[in-house]
Amino acid sequence: MTDIITVETSDHARLALQLSYNWHFEHSNDSADHASALFAVPDFVGDACKALASRIRGAVAAVPFDDFHRNSARIIRTSVFGLDENMKVKDHFKFAANRLVITNVDIQSVEPVDQRTRDSLQKSVQLAIEITTNSQEATARHEAERLEQQAKGKLERQKIHDEAEAEKARTELLKLQSLSAAVESTGQATAEAQSRAESLKIEGQ
């Protein structure tokens, strides 16, 4: 069941909506009353479309264009099905007269009726694109900064590690130099002592 209706928002934006409804009759084969109710409304499609269109027009008339543009599906579904005690959209709407049950409404198109509304719609679309683009750019910039900081941190840690290794190597070198000097000094002292001992030995003879 498809219908095209014209609605007007609270700020006078006029829109043509093409809507498609899923429906069925609720009946029982064992009930004669249910069977007769199916034929109680001769033009059930026309009557249903008029009733639903009236509900939708009333809901749209209560909100400005920007709100409808952002939340059109919820506004239309709420107007058709109503809310339960938990403020959630119900899953069906039943016409008691002929037991016709509407189970879904699909918004196939939303078209502006006049130029003013068309301009407003274009502006809203452009704004949405800008918001999405700016958000994506900010996310990319944040990720780039995060990776840069991560790289800097890694580089700094490597630098500290390299400096520690260099200091360790210098310490080892100083130890070896000190040991070498000690060995050299000991060798020289031993040689001098031997030399003196030899001299004294020669003199003693």
Short mmCIF file of C-alpha atoms in Angstrom, two decimals:
data_model
loop_
_atom_site.label_atom_id
_atom_site.label_comp_id
_atom_site.label_asym_id
_atom_site.label_seq_id
_atom_site.Cartn_x
_atom_site.Cartn_y
_atom_site.Cartn_z
CA MET A 1 0.00 0.00 0.00
CA THR A 2 1.67 3.20 -1.21
CA ASP A 3 0.66 6.81 -0.67
CA ILE A 4 2.06 10.25 -1.54
CA ILE A 5 1.19 13.06 0.88
CA THR A 6 2.19 16.69 1.33
CA VAL A 7 3.21 17.79 4.80
CA GLU A 8 4.26 21.14 6.27
CA THR A 9 6.68 21.63 9.15
CA SER A 10 6.22 24.16 11.96
CA ASP A 11 8.48 26.61 10.10
CA HIS A 12 6.40 26.19 6.91
CA ALA A 13 8.66 23.92 4.88
CA ARG A 14 6.42 21.91 2.54
CA LEU A 15 7.47 18.37 1.60
CA ALA A 16 6.06 15.57 -0.54
CA LEU A 17 6.46 12.18 1.13
CA GLN A 18 6.13 8.87 -0.69
CA LEU A 19 5.29 6.20 1.86
CA SER A 20 4.80 2.46 1.62
CA TYR A 21 2.88 0.50 4.27
CA ASN A 22 3.04 -3.19 5.10
CA TRP A 23 -0.33 -4.51 6.22
CA HIS A 24 -2.55 -7.53 6.79
CA PHE A 25 -5.98 -8.35 8.18
CA GLU A 26 -6.19 -9.82 11.64
CA HIS A 27 -8.89 -12.48 11.64
CA SER A 28 -9.80 -15.93 12.81
CA ASN A 29 -11.35 -18.57 10.55
CA ASP A 30 -13.53 -19.64 13.45
CA SER A 31 -15.11 -16.22 13.94
CA ALA A 32 -17.95 -14.99 11.71
CA ASP A 33 -17.61 -11.51 13.22
CA HIS A 34 -13.98 -11.34 12.17
CA ALA A 35 -14.85 -12.40 8.62
CA SER A 36 -17.64 -9.84 8.26
CA ALA A 37 -15.40 -7.09 9.68
CA LEU A 38 -13.03 -7.52 6.76
CA PHE A 39 -15.69 -6.07 4.45
CA ALA A 40 -16.99 -3.41 6.85
CA VAL A 41 -15.01 -0.66 5.07
CA PRO A 42 -15.53 -0.69 1.26
CA ASP A 43 -12.49 1.42 0.36
CA PHE A 44 -10.20 0.27 3.15
CA VAL A 45 -7.03 1.37 1.30
CA GLY A 46 -8.30 4.91 0.77
CA ASP A 47 -9.65 5.23 4.30
CA ALA A 48 -6.42 3.85 5.83
CA CYS A 49 -4.22 6.17 3.77
CA LYS A 50 -6.32 9.19 4.76
CA ALA A 51 -6.22 8.29 8.45
CA LEU A 52 -2.48 7.65 8.45
CA ALA A 53 -1.77 10.79 6.42
CA SER A 54 -3.70 12.84 8.97
CA ARG A 55 -1.62 11.40 11.84
CA ILE A 56 1.63 12.08 9.97
CA ARG A 57 0.69 15.65 9.01
CA GLY A 58 -0.14 16.42 12.63
CA ALA A 59 3.23 15.11 13.85
CA VAL A 60 5.26 16.89 11.15
CA ALA A 61 3.43 20.18 11.77
CA ALA A 62 4.73 20.15 15.36
CA VAL A 63 8.46 20.10 14.46
CA PRO A 64 10.77 22.46 12.52
CA PHE A 65 12.30 21.39 9.22
CA ASP A 66 15.78 20.66 10.61
CA ASP A 67 14.37 18.31 13.25
CA PHE A 68 12.23 16.50 10.69
CA HIS A 69 15.16 16.22 8.29
CA ARG A 70 17.32 14.59 10.98
CA ASN A 71 14.63 12.40 12.56
CA SER A 72 12.06 11.83 9.81
CA ALA A 73 11.90 8.04 10.21
CA ARG A 74 11.26 8.17 13.96
CA ILE A 75 8.75 11.04 13.68
CA ILE A 76 6.72 9.22 11.03
CA ARG A 77 6.87 5.81 12.74
CA THR A 78 5.86 7.37 16.06
CA SER A 79 2.92 9.18 14.46
CA VAL A 80 1.70 5.98 12.77
CA PHE A 81 2.22 3.42 15.54
CA GLY A 82 2.26 5.52 18.72
CA LEU A 83 4.34 4.91 21.87
CA ASP A 84 3.96 2.24 24.53
CA GLU A 85 4.18 2.80 28.30
CA ASN A 86 8.01 2.68 28.05
CA MET A 87 8.02 5.45 25.42
CA LYS A 88 9.11 3.01 22.72
CA VAL A 89 7.53 2.96 19.25
CA LYS A 90 4.90 0.22 19.00
CA ASP A 91 5.28 -2.45 16.32
CA HIS A 92 1.80 -2.14 14.73
CA PHE A 93 -1.36 -0.07 14.42
CA LYS A 94 -4.82 -1.67 14.07
CA PHE A 95 -8.01 -0.22 12.60
CA ALA A 96 -10.74 -1.63 14.82
CA ALA A 97 -13.50 -1.19 12.19
CA ASN A 98 -12.12 -3.78 9.75
CA ARG A 99 -9.22 -5.31 11.73
CA LEU A 100 -6.65 -3.91 9.27
CA VAL A 101 -3.18 -4.02 10.84
CA ILE A 102 -0.32 -1.77 9.69
CA THR A 103 3.02 -3.41 10.56
CA ASN A 104 5.59 -1.16 8.90
CA VAL A 105 5.99 2.17 7.13
CA ASP A 106 8.82 2.78 4.67
CA ILE A 107 9.81 6.30 3.60
CA GLN A 108 10.60 5.89 -0.07
CA SER A 109 11.27 9.54 -0.84
CA VAL A 110 11.17 13.05 0.64
CA GLU A 111 10.98 15.85 -1.91
CA PRO A 112 10.67 19.60 -1.27
CA VAL A 113 7.55 21.14 -2.80
CA ASP A 114 8.84 24.71 -3.20
CA GLN A 115 12.20 26.40 -3.88
CA ARG A 116 12.55 27.73 -0.33
CA THR A 117 12.29 24.24 1.11
CA ARG A 118 14.62 22.88 -1.57
CA ASP A 119 17.24 25.48 -0.57
CA SER A 120 16.83 24.61 3.12
CA LEU A 121 17.22 20.91 2.35
CA GLN A 122 20.36 21.58 0.31
CA LYS A 123 21.77 23.68 3.15
CA SER A 124 21.10 20.90 5.66
CA VAL A 125 22.76 18.32 3.42
CA GLN A 126 25.81 20.55 2.92
CA LEU A 127 26.03 21.17 6.67
CA ALA A 128 25.84 17.44 7.38
CA ILE A 129 28.63 16.80 4.84
CA GLU A 130 30.79 19.51 6.42
CA ILE A 131 30.25 18.11 9.91
CA THR A 132 31.16 14.61 8.73
CA THR A 133 34.24 15.87 6.84
CA ASN A 134 35.46 17.94 9.80
CA SER A 135 34.97 14.98 12.11
CA GLN A 136 36.95 12.70 9.80
CA GLU A 137 39.74 15.30 9.47
CA ALA A 138 39.91 15.74 13.25
CA THR A 139 40.09 11.95 13.72
CA ALA A 140 42.87 11.64 11.13
CA ARG A 141 44.78 14.55 12.68
CA HIS A 142 44.46 13.04 16.16
CA GLU A 143 45.69 9.67 14.89
CA ALA A 144 48.67 11.30 13.13
CA GLU A 145 49.59 13.18 16.31
CA ARG A 146 49.29 9.98 18.33
CA LEU A 147 51.57 8.09 15.95
CA GLU A 148 54.05 10.98 15.96
CA GLN A 149 54.16 11.03 19.76
CA GLN A 150 54.53 7.26 19.79
CA ALA A 151 57.47 7.47 17.36
CA LYS A 152 59.09 10.25 19.40
CA GLY A 153 58.74 8.21 22.57
CA LYS A 154 60.29 5.18 20.93
CA LEU A 155 63.17 7.29 19.56
CA GLU A 156 63.76 8.85 22.99
CA ARG A 157 63.83 5.44 24.66
CA GLN A 158 66.31 4.20 22.05
CA LYS A 159 68.47 7.27 22.62
CA ILE A 160 68.50 6.68 26.39
CA HIS A 161 69.35 3.02 25.82
CA ASP A 162 72.19 3.89 23.42
CA GLU A 163 73.61 6.46 25.85
CA ALA A 164 73.48 3.91 28.68
CA GLU A 165 75.27 1.34 26.51
CA ALA A 166 77.90 3.94 25.53
CA GLU A 167 78.47 4.86 29.18
CA LYS A 168 78.79 1.19 30.04
CA ALA A 169 81.37 0.75 27.28
CA ARG A 170 83.32 3.80 28.52
CA THR A 171 83.32 2.39 32.05
CA GLU A 172 84.64 -0.95 30.80
CA LEU A 173 87.31 0.84 28.78
CA LEU A 174 88.44 2.84 31.83
CA LYS A 175 88.62 -0.36 33.86
CA LEU A 176 90.75 -2.02 31.18
CA GLN A 177 92.99 1.05 30.91
CA SER A 178 93.38 1.15 34.68
CA LEU A 179 94.18 -2.57 34.79
CA SER A 180 96.65 -2.21 31.94
CA ALA A 181 98.38 0.69 33.69
CA ALA A 182 98.56 -1.33 36.92
CA VAL A 183 100.03 -4.32 35.10
CA GLU A 184 102.52 -2.08 33.32
CA SER A 185 103.51 -0.40 36.58
CA THR A 186 103.93 -3.75 38.35
CA GLY A 187 106.05 -5.10 35.50
CA GLN A 188 108.28 -2.05 35.53
CA ALA A 189 108.72 -2.23 39.32
CA THR A 190 109.58 -5.93 39.10
CA ALA A 191 112.11 -5.29 36.38
CA GLU A 192 113.74 -2.50 38.36
CA ALA A 193 113.91 -4.70 41.49
CA GLN A 194 115.53 -7.50 39.49
CA SER A 195 117.98 -5.04 38.01
CA ARG A 196 118.99 -3.76 41.43
CA ALA A 197 119.32 -7.27 42.75
CA GLU A 198 121.64 -8.15 39.87
CA SER A 199 123.71 -5.03 40.51
CA LEU A 200 124.07 -5.81 44.19
CA LYS A 201 125.02 -9.36 43.34
CA ILE A 202 127.72 -8.17 40.98
CA GLU A 203 129.03 -5.66 43.50
CA GLY A 204 129.10 -8.34 46.19
CA GLN A 205 131.39 -10.45 44.08
#
